[in-house]
Tab-separated table of C-alpha atoms in Angstrom:
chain	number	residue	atom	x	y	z
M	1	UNK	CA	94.934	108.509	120.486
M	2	UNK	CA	95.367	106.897	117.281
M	3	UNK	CA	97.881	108.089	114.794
M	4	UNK	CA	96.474	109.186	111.211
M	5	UNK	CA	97.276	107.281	108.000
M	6	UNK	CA	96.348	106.751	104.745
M	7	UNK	CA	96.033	102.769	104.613
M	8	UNK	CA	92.652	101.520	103.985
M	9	UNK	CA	93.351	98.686	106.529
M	10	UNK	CA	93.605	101.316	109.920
M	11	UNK	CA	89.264	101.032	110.118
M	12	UNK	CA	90.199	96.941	110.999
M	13	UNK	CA	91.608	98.205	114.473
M	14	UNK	CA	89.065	97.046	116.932
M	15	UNK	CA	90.130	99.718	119.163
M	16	UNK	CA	88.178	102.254	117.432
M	17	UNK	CA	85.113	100.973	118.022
M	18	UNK	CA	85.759	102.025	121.774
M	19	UNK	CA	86.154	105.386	121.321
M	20	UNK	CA	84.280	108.019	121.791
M	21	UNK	CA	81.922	110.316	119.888
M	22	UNK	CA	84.714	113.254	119.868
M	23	UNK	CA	87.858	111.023	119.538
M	24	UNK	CA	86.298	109.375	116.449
M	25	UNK	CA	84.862	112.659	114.941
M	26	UNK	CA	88.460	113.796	115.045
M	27	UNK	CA	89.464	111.012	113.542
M	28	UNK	CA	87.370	110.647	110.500
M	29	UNK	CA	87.954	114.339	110.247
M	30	UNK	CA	91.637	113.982	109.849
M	31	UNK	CA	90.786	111.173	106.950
M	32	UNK	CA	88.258	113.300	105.262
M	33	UNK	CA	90.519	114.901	102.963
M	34	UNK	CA	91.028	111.323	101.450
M	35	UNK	CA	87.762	110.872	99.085
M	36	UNK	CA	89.633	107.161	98.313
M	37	UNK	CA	88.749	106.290	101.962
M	38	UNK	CA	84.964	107.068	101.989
M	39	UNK	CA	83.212	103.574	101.387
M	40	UNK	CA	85.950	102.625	104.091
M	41	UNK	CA	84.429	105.614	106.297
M	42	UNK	CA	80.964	105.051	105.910
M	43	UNK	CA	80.878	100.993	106.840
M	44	UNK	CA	83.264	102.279	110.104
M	45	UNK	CA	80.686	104.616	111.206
M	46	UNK	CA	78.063	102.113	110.766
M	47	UNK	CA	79.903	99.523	112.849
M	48	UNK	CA	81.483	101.683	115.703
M	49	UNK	CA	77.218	103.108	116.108
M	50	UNK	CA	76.198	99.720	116.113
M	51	UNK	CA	78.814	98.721	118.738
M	52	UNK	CA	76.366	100.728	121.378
M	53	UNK	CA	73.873	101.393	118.953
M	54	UNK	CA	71.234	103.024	122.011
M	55	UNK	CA	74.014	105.397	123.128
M	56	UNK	CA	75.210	106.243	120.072
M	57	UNK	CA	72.632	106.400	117.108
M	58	UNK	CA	72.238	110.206	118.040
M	59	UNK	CA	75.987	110.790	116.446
M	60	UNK	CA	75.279	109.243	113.118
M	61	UNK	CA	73.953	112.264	111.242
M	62	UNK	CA	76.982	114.109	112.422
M	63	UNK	CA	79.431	111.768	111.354
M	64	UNK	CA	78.092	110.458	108.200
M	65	UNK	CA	78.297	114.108	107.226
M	66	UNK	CA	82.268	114.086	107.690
M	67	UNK	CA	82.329	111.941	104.694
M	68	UNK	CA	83.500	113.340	101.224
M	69	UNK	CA	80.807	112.787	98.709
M	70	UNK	CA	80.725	113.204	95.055
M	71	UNK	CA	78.842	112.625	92.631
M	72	UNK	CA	80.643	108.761	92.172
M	73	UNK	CA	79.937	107.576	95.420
M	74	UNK	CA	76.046	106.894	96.142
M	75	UNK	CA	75.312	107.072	99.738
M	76	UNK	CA	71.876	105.668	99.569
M	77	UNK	CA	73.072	102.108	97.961
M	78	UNK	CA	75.311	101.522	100.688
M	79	UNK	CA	72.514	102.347	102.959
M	80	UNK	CA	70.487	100.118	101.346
M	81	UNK	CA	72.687	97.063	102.204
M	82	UNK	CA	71.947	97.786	106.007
């Protein structure tokens, strides 16, 4: 398991792309409270579905809905860029 923190840096761990649905919902869960984070959340999802994209497409509604959105953030632009 991975320990929480705040730095924006802990998505760069290449490990977490190898984890599994439940492990990373955890995770992200534990960083949710952190609206600073969510740009940093949302191109992690992206890239740990994309690292098994077939097996794990089916997770990305439920984990893009961990993030903490406001009014300041707009999801569809940064779903544009993909």
């Amino acid at each position: 398991k991975f320990r929480y923190s705040e730095k924006k840096d802990i998505f760069e761990n290449s490990k977490l792309l190898t984890l599994n649905f439940d492990e990373i919902q955890e995770f992200l869960e534990k960083l949710s409270t952190s609206s600073s984070l969510k740009e940093k959340m949302f191109h992690f999802i992206i890239s740990w579905a994309e690292n098994d994209l077939e097996s794990r497409k089916i997770y990305l509604p439920n984990l893009l809905e961990i993030i903490p959105l406001n009014s300041k953030w707009n999801f569809q632009s940064n779903i544009d860029c993909y």
